[in-house]
């Protein structure tokens, strides 16, 4: 290798390093901005409680591990936590759609929350963004024929309203998308630890896990499918260790999303006509019939 080629190689590596450093800095800055916004804008306004997704859920998880509530799915417990943190009048609550796995996945973030709520949310959003970005690029490297499409998808996903909202609200969508991309990029011969961990993360919501399971069926890799299925069994067992009744409580909470009428305490927190749910898609077809 000539000296000029060697210098060009070093230059390319430096450019890649600089690009990665800038991307990480922007990612952390976006996560920090969203976290500060969530912290400053959450509270009572005009008799209504305004609170963003991650903050709402992490308060419940924190109070659960502190032993102050017995279940994150009980409406009375949800109200009690909101009253504790936001004072009189904060009787608003949202049904908790995340699975009992959240008690384990968000346990470290609940510990960080005790030091700083902003730091906890910054860490969570950064984790989701990192998993998403690395997942897209790993899958892009595997799928050489679709690199242009994946690059376009990556940009559009981050700058779309849903992408921006996911960051601002600290939602689970980017984390799940990143985990699915990493799963799709898995190759034969690689360690099975990866799909096991990814499967555990995707159990955060049943829909996420079912997408992963469908992919494993589609590619017809028995080892991958068995490992991914084992992650679901492990997640269920881990949740049961937290509380023997947590899975039935979670299943009972899910009925709120399919009910024809919401309990008064939940009204205003769900909008079936605008949410990305089966109900939102099918309701117009049945002219408003209860689904």
PDB file of C-alpha atoms in Angstrom:
ATOM      1  CA  UNK A   1       0.000   0.000   0.000  1.00  0.00           C
ATOM      2  CA  UNK A   2       1.397   3.412  -0.998  1.00  0.00           C
ATOM      3  CA  UNK A   3       1.750   6.275   1.429  1.00  0.00           C
ATOM      4  CA  UNK A   4      -1.021   8.200  -0.329  1.00  0.00           C
ATOM      5  CA  UNK A   5      -3.422   5.243  -0.046  1.00  0.00           C
ATOM      6  CA  UNK A   6      -2.534   4.856   3.619  1.00  0.00           C
ATOM      7  CA  UNK A   7      -3.243   8.543   4.279  1.00  0.00           C
ATOM      8  CA  UNK A   8      -6.525   8.323   2.343  1.00  0.00           C
ATOM      9  CA  UNK A   9      -7.551   5.337   4.463  1.00  0.00           C
ATOM     10  CA  UNK A  10      -6.811   7.242   7.667  1.00  0.00           C
ATOM     11  CA  UNK A  11      -8.777  10.212   6.328  1.00  0.00           C
ATOM     12  CA  UNK A  12     -11.833   8.065   5.631  1.00  0.00           C
ATOM     13  CA  UNK A  13     -11.669   6.572   9.109  1.00  0.00           C
ATOM     14  CA  UNK A  14     -11.419  10.035  10.656  1.00  0.00           C
ATOM     15  CA  UNK A  15     -14.417  11.212   8.628  1.00  0.00           C
ATOM     16  CA  UNK A  16     -16.443   8.189   9.759  1.00  0.00           C
ATOM     17  CA  UNK A  17     -15.454   8.793  13.357  1.00  0.00           C
ATOM     18  CA  UNK A  18     -16.351  12.475  13.085  1.00  0.00           C
ATOM     19  CA  UNK A  19     -19.691  11.616  11.474  1.00  0.00           C
ATOM     20  CA  UNK A  20     -20.492   9.113  14.246  1.00  0.00           C
ATOM     21  CA  UNK A  21     -19.480  11.622  16.932  1.00  0.00           C
ATOM     22  CA  UNK A  22     -21.732  14.308  15.417  1.00  0.00           C
ATOM     23  CA  UNK A  23     -24.635  11.839  15.106  1.00  0.00           C
ATOM     24  CA  UNK A  24     -24.278  10.759  18.746  1.00  0.00           C
ATOM     25  CA  UNK A  25     -24.053  14.387  19.898  1.00  0.00           C
ATOM     26  CA  UNK A  26     -27.199  15.293  17.944  1.00  0.00           C
ATOM     27  CA  UNK A  27     -28.985  12.225  19.297  1.00  0.00           C
ATOM     28  CA  UNK A  28     -28.171  13.092  22.913  1.00  0.00           C
ATOM     29  CA  UNK A  29     -29.065  16.753  22.326  1.00  0.00           C
ATOM     30  CA  UNK A  30     -32.463  15.762  20.903  1.00  0.00           C
ATOM     31  CA  UNK A  31     -33.053  13.383  23.810  1.00  0.00           C
ATOM     32  CA  UNK A  32     -32.089  16.039  26.353  1.00  0.00           C
ATOM     33  CA  UNK A  33     -34.312  18.684  24.721  1.00  0.00           C
ATOM     34  CA  UNK A  34     -37.277  16.304  24.704  1.00  0.00           C
ATOM     35  CA  UNK A  35     -36.645  15.385  28.350  1.00  0.00           C
ATOM     36  CA  UNK A  36     -36.422  18.994  29.536  1.00  0.00           C
ATOM     37  CA  UNK A  37     -39.594  19.768  27.593  1.00  0.00           C
ATOM     38  CA  UNK A  38     -41.411  16.850  29.196  1.00  0.00           C
ATOM     39  CA  UNK A  39     -40.274  17.891  32.666  1.00  0.00           C
ATOM     40  CA  UNK A  40     -41.206  21.565  32.324  1.00  0.00           C
ATOM     41  CA  UNK A  41     -44.522  21.101  30.503  1.00  0.00           C
ATOM     42  CA  UNK A  42     -45.943  18.320  32.690  1.00  0.00           C
ATOM     43  CA  UNK A  43     -48.366  19.420  35.384  1.00  0.00           C
ATOM     44  CA  UNK A  44     -51.840  20.774  36.013  1.00  0.00           C
ATOM     45  CA  UNK A  45     -53.192  23.178  33.396  1.00  0.00           C
ATOM     46  CA  UNK A  46     -56.736  24.465  33.323  1.00  0.00           C
ATOM     47  CA  UNK A  47     -57.914  21.727  35.644  1.00  0.00           C
ATOM     48  CA  UNK A  48     -56.364  19.012  33.462  1.00  0.00           C
ATOM     49  CA  UNK A  49     -53.174  17.047  33.990  1.00  0.00           C
ATOM     50  CA  UNK A  50     -50.724  17.290  31.099  1.00  0.00           C
ATOM     51  CA  UNK A  51     -48.110  14.532  31.178  1.00  0.00           C
ATOM     52  CA  UNK A  52     -46.053  12.757  28.554  1.00  0.00           C
ATOM     53  CA  UNK A  53     -45.869   9.025  28.018  1.00  0.00           C
ATOM     54  CA  UNK A  54     -42.489   8.092  29.475  1.00  0.00           C
ATOM     55  CA  UNK A  55     -42.888  10.296  32.539  1.00  0.00           C
ATOM     56  CA  UNK A  56     -46.318   8.812  33.280  1.00  0.00           C
ATOM     57  CA  UNK A  57     -45.113   5.229  33.012  1.00  0.00           C
ATOM     58  CA  UNK A  58     -41.799   5.678  34.805  1.00  0.00           C
ATOM     59  CA  UNK A  59     -43.588   7.242  37.792  1.00  0.00           C
ATOM     60  CA  UNK A  60     -45.747   4.134  38.069  1.00  0.00           C
ATOM     61  CA  UNK A  61     -42.752   1.791  37.700  1.00  0.00           C
ATOM     62  CA  UNK A  62     -40.778   3.763  40.292  1.00  0.00           C
ATOM     63  CA  UNK A  63     -43.633   3.702  42.792  1.00  0.00           C
ATOM     64  CA  UNK A  64     -44.114  -0.026  42.213  1.00  0.00           C
ATOM     65  CA  UNK A  65     -40.496  -0.843  43.021  1.00  0.00           C
ATOM     66  CA  UNK A  66     -40.606   1.522  46.004  1.00  0.00           C
ATOM     67  CA  UNK A  67     -43.446  -0.617  47.378  1.00  0.00           C
ATOM     68  CA  UNK A  68     -45.955   2.237  47.332  1.00  0.00           C
ATOM     69  CA  UNK A  69     -48.383   0.596  44.885  1.00  0.00           C
ATOM     70  CA  UNK A  70     -49.189  -3.067  44.349  1.00  0.00           C
ATOM     71  CA  UNK A  71     -49.908  -2.846  40.614  1.00  0.00           C
ATOM     72  CA  UNK A  72     -49.212  -0.409  37.787  1.00  0.00           C
ATOM     73  CA  UNK A  73     -52.462  -1.547  36.123  1.00  0.00           C
ATOM     74  CA  UNK A  74     -54.840  -0.617  38.929  1.00  0.00           C
ATOM     75  CA  UNK A  75     -56.701   2.623  38.248  1.00  0.00           C
ATOM     76  CA  UNK A  76     -56.730   3.619  41.929  1.00  0.00           C
ATOM     77  CA  UNK A  77     -52.962   3.163  42.099  1.00  0.00           C
ATOM     78  CA  UNK A  78     -52.526   5.209  38.906  1.00  0.00           C
ATOM     79  CA  UNK A  79     -54.589   8.037  40.362  1.00  0.00           C
ATOM     80  CA  UNK A  80     -52.735   7.905  43.682  1.00  0.00           C
ATOM     81  CA  UNK A  81     -49.366   8.275  41.949  1.00  0.00           C
ATOM     82  CA  UNK A  82     -50.541  11.261  39.899  1.00  0.00           C
ATOM     83  CA  UNK A  83     -51.936  12.923  43.022  1.00  0.00           C
ATOM     84  CA  UNK A  84     -48.657  12.329  44.857  1.00  0.00           C
ATOM     85  CA  UNK A  85     -46.510  13.967  42.185  1.00  0.00           C
ATOM     86  CA  UNK A  86     -48.830  16.663  40.842  1.00  0.00           C
ATOM     87  CA  UNK A  87     -51.073  17.554  43.772  1.00  0.00           C
ATOM     88  CA  UNK A  88     -54.802  17.962  44.242  1.00  0.00           C
ATOM     89  CA  UNK A  89     -56.908  17.750  41.119  1.00  0.00           C
ATOM     90  CA  UNK A  90     -54.558  15.383  39.284  1.00  0.00           C
ATOM     91  CA  UNK A  91     -57.145  12.633  39.078  1.00  0.00           C
ATOM     92  CA  UNK A  92     -56.386  11.993  35.404  1.00  0.00           C
ATOM     93  CA  UNK A  93     -54.950   8.611  34.408  1.00  0.00           C
ATOM     94  CA  UNK A  94     -54.024   6.688  31.277  1.00  0.00           C
ATOM     95  CA  UNK A  95     -54.486   2.953  30.887  1.00  0.00           C
ATOM     96  CA  UNK A  96     -51.095   1.233  30.800  1.00  0.00           C
ATOM     97  CA  UNK A  97     -50.636  -0.595  27.508  1.00  0.00           C
ATOM     98  CA  UNK A  98     -47.062  -1.737  28.094  1.00  0.00           C
ATOM     99  CA  UNK A  99     -46.627  -5.301  29.321  1.00  0.00           C
ATOM    100  CA  UNK A 100     -45.334  -6.384  32.764  1.00  0.00           C
ATOM    101  CA  UNK A 101     -41.881  -6.668  31.166  1.00  0.00           C
ATOM    102  CA  UNK A 102     -41.695  -2.903  31.608  1.00  0.00           C
ATOM    103  CA  UNK A 103     -41.088  -3.474  35.323  1.00  0.00           C
ATOM    104  CA  UNK A 104     -37.765  -5.101  34.425  1.00  0.00           C
ATOM    105  CA  UNK A 105     -36.749  -3.111  31.338  1.00  0.00           C
ATOM    106  CA  UNK A 106     -37.386   0.243  33.016  1.00  0.00           C
ATOM    107  CA  UNK A 107     -36.038  -0.719  36.447  1.00  0.00           C
ATOM    108  CA  UNK A 108     -32.628   0.918  35.802  1.00  0.00           C
ATOM    109  CA  UNK A 109     -34.338   4.020  34.417  1.00  0.00           C
ATOM    110  CA  UNK A 110     -36.488   4.174  37.563  1.00  0.00           C
ATOM    111  CA  UNK A 111     -33.272   4.190  39.618  1.00  0.00           C
ATOM    112  CA  UNK A 112     -31.819   6.995  37.478  1.00  0.00           C
ATOM    113  CA  UNK A 113     -35.111   8.879  37.859  1.00  0.00           C
ATOM    114  CA  UNK A 114     -34.371   9.143  41.583  1.00  0.00           C
ATOM    115  CA  UNK A 115     -31.261  11.131  40.702  1.00  0.00           C
ATOM    116  CA  UNK A 116     -32.755  13.188  37.882  1.00  0.00           C
ATOM    117  CA  UNK A 117     -36.026  12.802  35.908  1.00  0.00           C
ATOM    118  CA  UNK A 118     -34.439  14.596  32.948  1.00  0.00           C
ATOM    119  CA  UNK A 119     -31.428  12.264  32.986  1.00  0.00           C
ATOM    120  CA  UNK A 120     -33.674   9.179  33.137  1.00  0.00           C
ATOM    121  CA  UNK A 121     -35.701  10.242  30.099  1.00  0.00           C
ATOM    122  CA  UNK A 122     -32.570  11.353  28.226  1.00  0.00           C
ATOM    123  CA  UNK A 123     -31.071   7.893  28.754  1.00  0.00           C
ATOM    124  CA  UNK A 124     -34.270   6.153  27.610  1.00  0.00           C
ATOM    125  CA  UNK A 125     -34.715   8.247  24.448  1.00  0.00           C
ATOM    126  CA  UNK A 126     -31.003   7.927  23.626  1.00  0.00           C
ATOM    127  CA  UNK A 127     -31.259   4.145  24.012  1.00  0.00           C
ATOM    128  CA  UNK A 128     -34.229   4.000  21.632  1.00  0.00           C
ATOM    129  CA  UNK A 129     -32.557   6.251  19.053  1.00  0.00           C
ATOM    130  CA  UNK A 130     -29.282   4.330  19.250  1.00  0.00           C
ATOM    131  CA  UNK A 131     -31.060   0.998  18.771  1.00  0.00           C
ATOM    132  CA  UNK A 132     -33.063   2.367  15.842  1.00  0.00           C
ATOM    133  CA  UNK A 133     -30.141   4.013  14.052  1.00  0.00           C
ATOM    134  CA  UNK A 134     -27.782   1.075  14.541  1.00  0.00           C
ATOM    135  CA  UNK A 135     -30.533  -1.361  13.516  1.00  0.00           C
ATOM    136  CA  UNK A 136     -31.247   0.450  10.251  1.00  0.00           C
ATOM    137  CA  UNK A 137     -27.560   0.648   9.331  1.00  0.00           C
ATOM    138  CA  UNK A 138     -26.912  -2.983  10.272  1.00  0.00           C
ATOM    139  CA  UNK A 139     -29.853  -4.130   8.162  1.00  0.00           C
ATOM    140  CA  UNK A 140     -28.737  -1.769   5.383  1.00  0.00           C
ATOM    141  CA  UNK A 141     -25.318  -3.462   5.326  1.00  0.00           C
ATOM    142  CA  UNK A 142     -27.010  -6.853   4.998  1.00  0.00           C
ATOM    143  CA  UNK A 143     -29.446  -5.753   2.275  1.00  0.00           C
ATOM    144  CA  UNK A 144     -27.152  -4.268  -0.355  1.00  0.00           C
ATOM    145  CA  UNK A 145     -29.920  -4.115  -2.964  1.00  0.00           C
ATOM    146  CA  UNK A 146     -32.168  -1.947  -0.798  1.00  0.00           C
ATOM    147  CA  UNK A 147     -29.636   0.530   0.575  1.00  0.00           C
ATOM    148  CA  UNK A 148     -31.117   3.564  -1.158  1.00  0.00           C
ATOM    149  CA  UNK A 149     -34.606   2.712   0.060  1.00  0.00           C
ATOM    150  CA  UNK A 150     -33.406   2.092   3.616  1.00  0.00           C
ATOM    151  CA  UNK A 151     -31.467   5.366   3.675  1.00  0.00           C
ATOM    152  CA  UNK A 152     -34.594   7.216   2.531  1.00  0.00           C
ATOM    153  CA  UNK A 153     -36.710   5.341   5.080  1.00  0.00           C
ATOM    154  CA  UNK A 154     -34.245   6.218   7.835  1.00  0.00           C
ATOM    155  CA  UNK A 155     -34.398   9.952   7.075  1.00  0.00           C
ATOM    156  CA  UNK A 156     -38.184  10.041   6.634  1.00  0.00           C
ATOM    157  CA  UNK A 157     -38.781   8.018   9.798  1.00  0.00           C
ATOM    158  CA  UNK A 158     -36.786  10.432  11.949  1.00  0.00           C
ATOM    159  CA  UNK A 159     -38.168  13.668  10.490  1.00  0.00           C
ATOM    160  CA  UNK A 160     -41.796  12.502  10.194  1.00  0.00           C
ATOM    161  CA  UNK A 161     -44.332  13.753  12.705  1.00  0.00           C
ATOM    162  CA  UNK A 162     -44.647  10.281  14.228  1.00  0.00           C
ATOM    163  CA  UNK A 163     -40.868  10.032  14.581  1.00  0.00           C
ATOM    164  CA  UNK A 164     -40.558  13.456  16.208  1.00  0.00           C
ATOM    165  CA  UNK A 165     -43.539  12.756  18.488  1.00  0.00           C
ATOM    166  CA  UNK A 166     -42.027   9.432  19.522  1.00  0.00           C
ATOM    167  CA  UNK A 167     -38.876  11.240  20.663  1.00  0.00           C
ATOM    168  CA  UNK A 168     -40.707  14.110  22.362  1.00  0.00           C
ATOM    169  CA  UNK A 169     -43.042  11.784  24.256  1.00  0.00           C
ATOM    170  CA  UNK A 170     -40.414   9.175  25.090  1.00  0.00           C
ATOM    171  CA  UNK A 171     -42.480   6.451  23.429  1.00  0.00           C
ATOM    172  CA  UNK A 172     -41.388   2.875  22.738  1.00  0.00           C
ATOM    173  CA  UNK A 173     -41.821   2.924  18.931  1.00  0.00           C
ATOM    174  CA  UNK A 174     -38.240   3.705  17.884  1.00  0.00           C
ATOM    175  CA  UNK A 175     -36.832   1.178  20.334  1.00  0.00           C
ATOM    176  CA  UNK A 176     -39.143  -1.513  18.928  1.00  0.00           C
ATOM    177  CA  UNK A 177     -38.359  -0.619  15.303  1.00  0.00           C
ATOM    178  CA  UNK A 178     -34.643  -0.764  16.054  1.00  0.00           C
ATOM    179  CA  UNK A 179     -34.973  -4.153  17.752  1.00  0.00           C
ATOM    180  CA  UNK A 180     -36.876  -5.508  14.724  1.00  0.00           C
ATOM    181  CA  UNK A 181     -34.200  -4.227  12.332  1.00  0.00           C
ATOM    182  CA  UNK A 182     -31.488  -5.873  14.423  1.00  0.00           C
ATOM    183  CA  UNK A 183     -33.494  -9.105  14.423  1.00  0.00           C
ATOM    184  CA  UNK A 184     -33.858  -8.971  10.634  1.00  0.00           C
ATOM    185  CA  UNK A 185     -30.108  -8.378  10.285  1.00  0.00           C
ATOM    186  CA  UNK A 186     -29.238 -11.500  12.313  1.00  0.00           C
ATOM    187  CA  UNK A 187     -27.301 -14.111  10.326  1.00  0.00           C
ATOM    188  CA  UNK A 188     -26.764 -17.829  10.738  1.00  0.00           C
ATOM    189  CA  UNK A 189     -23.738 -18.557  12.859  1.00  0.00           C
ATOM    190  CA  UNK A 190     -24.089 -15.432  15.005  1.00  0.00           C
ATOM    191  CA  UNK A 191     -24.619 -15.714  18.726  1.00  0.00           C
ATOM    192  CA  UNK A 192     -28.155 -16.546  19.848  1.00  0.00           C
ATOM    193  CA  UNK A 193     -27.830 -14.093  22.706  1.00  0.00           C
ATOM    194  CA  UNK A 194     -28.853 -11.289  20.347  1.00  0.00           C
ATOM    195  CA  UNK A 195     -32.354 -12.585  19.358  1.00  0.00           C
ATOM    196  CA  UNK A 196     -32.929 -13.594  22.977  1.00  0.00           C
ATOM    197  CA  UNK A 197     -32.313 -10.038  24.209  1.00  0.00           C
ATOM    198  CA  UNK A 198     -34.164  -8.471  21.269  1.00  0.00           C
ATOM    199  CA  UNK A 199     -37.157 -10.742  21.872  1.00  0.00           C
ATOM    200  CA  UNK A 200     -37.221  -9.763  25.536  1.00  0.00           C
ATOM    201  CA  UNK A 201     -37.246  -6.059  24.595  1.00  0.00           C
ATOM    202  CA  UNK A 202     -40.045  -6.629  22.079  1.00  0.00           C
ATOM    203  CA  UNK A 203     -42.268  -8.187  24.738  1.00  0.00           C
ATOM    204  CA  UNK A 204     -42.766  -4.626  25.945  1.00  0.00           C
ATOM    205  CA  UNK A 205     -45.934  -4.705  23.823  1.00  0.00           C
ATOM    206  CA  UNK A 206     -47.708  -7.768  22.353  1.00  0.00           C
ATOM    207  CA  UNK A 207     -47.846  -6.202  18.881  1.00  0.00           C
ATOM    208  CA  UNK A 208     -44.070  -5.706  18.817  1.00  0.00           C
ATOM    209  CA  UNK A 209     -43.422  -9.282  19.846  1.00  0.00           C
ATOM    210  CA  UNK A 210     -45.892 -10.676  17.290  1.00  0.00           C
ATOM    211  CA  UNK A 211     -44.113  -8.781  14.489  1.00  0.00           C
ATOM    212  CA  UNK A 212     -40.840 -10.404  15.547  1.00  0.00           C
ATOM    213  CA  UNK A 213     -42.439 -13.828  15.850  1.00  0.00           C
ATOM    214  CA  UNK A 214     -44.001 -13.486  12.391  1.00  0.00           C
ATOM    215  CA  UNK A 215     -40.598 -12.631  10.937  1.00  0.00           C
ATOM    216  CA  UNK A 216     -39.008 -15.686  12.569  1.00  0.00           C
ATOM    217  CA  UNK A 217     -41.738 -17.888  11.077  1.00  0.00           C
ATOM    218  CA  UNK A 218     -41.318 -16.278   7.656  1.00  0.00           C
ATOM    219  CA  UNK A 219     -37.564 -16.860   7.380  1.00  0.00           C
ATOM    220  CA  UNK A 220     -37.962 -20.524   8.437  1.00  0.00           C
ATOM    221  CA  UNK A 221     -34.980 -20.684  10.741  1.00  0.00           C
ATOM    222  CA  UNK A 222     -35.862 -23.111  13.490  1.00  0.00           C
ATOM    223  CA  UNK A 223     -32.999 -22.080  15.793  1.00  0.00           C
ATOM    224  CA  UNK A 224     -33.918 -18.403  15.511  1.00  0.00           C
ATOM    225  CA  UNK A 225     -37.610 -19.140  16.057  1.00  0.00           C
ATOM    226  CA  UNK A 226     -36.924 -21.332  19.112  1.00  0.00           C
ATOM    227  CA  UNK A 227     -34.632 -18.702  20.637  1.00  0.00           C
ATOM    228  CA  UNK A 228     -37.098 -15.897  20.008  1.00  0.00           C
ATOM    229  CA  UNK A 229     -39.980 -17.949  21.439  1.00  0.00           C
ATOM    230  CA  UNK A 230     -37.847 -18.700  24.498  1.00  0.00           C
ATOM    231  CA  UNK A 231     -37.451 -14.965  25.082  1.00  0.00           C
ATOM    232  CA  UNK A 232     -41.244 -14.671  25.408  1.00  0.00           C
ATOM    233  CA  UNK A 233     -41.391 -17.533  27.884  1.00  0.00           C
ATOM    234  CA  UNK A 234     -38.544 -15.990  29.864  1.00  0.00           C
ATOM    235  CA  UNK A 235     -40.299 -12.595  29.881  1.00  0.00           C
ATOM    236  CA  UNK A 236     -43.543 -14.131  31.159  1.00  0.00           C
ATOM    237  CA  UNK A 237     -41.659 -16.025  33.885  1.00  0.00           C
ATOM    238  CA  UNK A 238     -39.737 -12.903  34.921  1.00  0.00           C
ATOM    239  CA  UNK A 239     -42.959 -10.878  35.106  1.00  0.00           C
ATOM    240  CA  UNK A 240     -44.598 -13.572  37.241  1.00  0.00           C
ATOM    241  CA  UNK A 241     -41.667 -13.406  39.644  1.00  0.00           C
ATOM    242  CA  UNK A 242     -42.418  -9.703  40.110  1.00  0.00           C
ATOM    243  CA  UNK A 243     -46.028 -10.513  40.984  1.00  0.00           C
ATOM    244  CA  UNK A 244     -48.074 -13.672  40.554  1.00  0.00           C
ATOM    245  CA  UNK A 245     -51.120 -11.597  39.536  1.00  0.00           C
ATOM    246  CA  UNK A 246     -49.414  -9.132  37.190  1.00  0.00           C
ATOM    247  CA  UNK A 247     -50.253 -10.933  33.921  1.00  0.00           C
ATOM    248  CA  UNK A 248     -54.017 -11.250  34.668  1.00  0.00           C
ATOM    249  CA  UNK A 249     -53.986  -7.576  35.744  1.00  0.00           C
ATOM    250  CA  UNK A 250     -52.347  -6.596  32.471  1.00  0.00           C
ATOM    251  CA  UNK A 251     -54.841  -8.592  30.396  1.00  0.00           C
ATOM    252  CA  UNK A 252     -57.691  -6.927  32.273  1.00  0.00           C
ATOM    253  CA  UNK A 253     -56.178  -3.502  31.555  1.00  0.00           C
ATOM    254  CA  UNK A 254     -56.042  -4.274  27.816  1.00  0.00           C
ATOM    255  CA  UNK A 255     -59.836  -4.575  27.709  1.00  0.00           C
ATOM    256  CA  UNK A 256     -59.965  -0.778  28.098  1.00  0.00           C
ATOM    257  CA  UNK A 257     -58.598  -0.458  24.555  1.00  0.00           C
ATOM    258  CA  UNK A 258     -61.451  -2.509  23.096  1.00  0.00           C
ATOM    259  CA  UNK A 259     -64.280  -1.227  25.276  1.00  0.00           C
ATOM    260  CA  UNK A 260     -67.121   0.770  23.838  1.00  0.00           C
ATOM    261  CA  UNK A 261     -67.021   3.296  26.666  1.00  0.00           C
ATOM    262  CA  UNK A 262     -64.147   4.426  28.848  1.00  0.00           C
ATOM    263  CA  UNK A 263     -64.179   4.849  32.622  1.00  0.00           C
ATOM    264  CA  UNK A 264     -64.467   8.552  33.458  1.00  0.00           C
ATOM    265  CA  UNK A 265     -60.906   8.665  34.798  1.00  0.00           C
ATOM    266  CA  UNK A 266     -59.511   7.578  31.406  1.00  0.00           C
ATOM    267  CA  UNK A 267     -61.636   9.829  29.206  1.00  0.00           C
ATOM    268  CA  UNK A 268     -59.488  12.279  27.287  1.00  0.00           C
ATOM    269  CA  UNK A 269     -56.433  10.009  27.389  1.00  0.00           C
ATOM    270  CA  UNK A 270     -57.466   7.755  24.478  1.00  0.00           C
ATOM    271  CA  UNK A 271     -58.744   8.760  21.056  1.00  0.00           C
ATOM    272  CA  UNK A 272     -59.785   5.621  19.220  1.00  0.00           C
ATOM    273  CA  UNK A 273     -60.527   7.497  15.998  1.00  0.00           C
ATOM    274  CA  UNK A 274     -56.988   8.892  15.660  1.00  0.00           C
ATOM    275  CA  UNK A 275     -54.816   6.257  17.335  1.00  0.00           C
ATOM    276  CA  UNK A 276     -53.038   3.625  15.256  1.00  0.00           C
ATOM    277  CA  UNK A 277     -55.295   0.789  16.379  1.00  0.00           C
ATOM    278  CA  UNK A 278     -57.399  -1.876  14.679  1.00  0.00           C
ATOM    279  CA  UNK A 279     -60.411   0.023  15.983  1.00  0.00           C
ATOM    280  CA  UNK A 280     -59.355   3.225  14.184  1.00  0.00           C
ATOM    281  CA  UNK A 281     -59.045   1.338  10.880  1.00  0.00           C
ATOM    282  CA  UNK A 282     -62.176  -0.785  11.110  1.00  0.00           C
ATOM    283  CA  UNK A 283     -64.600   1.577  12.853  1.00  0.00           C
ATOM    284  CA  UNK A 284     -65.424   3.620   9.705  1.00  0.00           C
ATOM    285  CA  UNK A 285     -66.167   0.399   7.822  1.00  0.00           C
ATOM    286  CA  UNK A 286     -68.828  -0.514  10.359  1.00  0.00           C
ATOM    287  CA  UNK A 287     -70.233   3.033  10.587  1.00  0.00           C
ATOM    288  CA  UNK A 288     -69.321   3.573  14.226  1.00  0.00           C
ATOM    289  CA  UNK A 289     -70.405   0.169  15.510  1.00  0.00           C
ATOM    290  CA  UNK A 290     -68.684  -0.887  18.709  1.00  0.00           C
ATOM    291  CA  UNK A 291     -65.728  -3.163  17.939  1.00  0.00           C
TER     292      UNK A 291
END
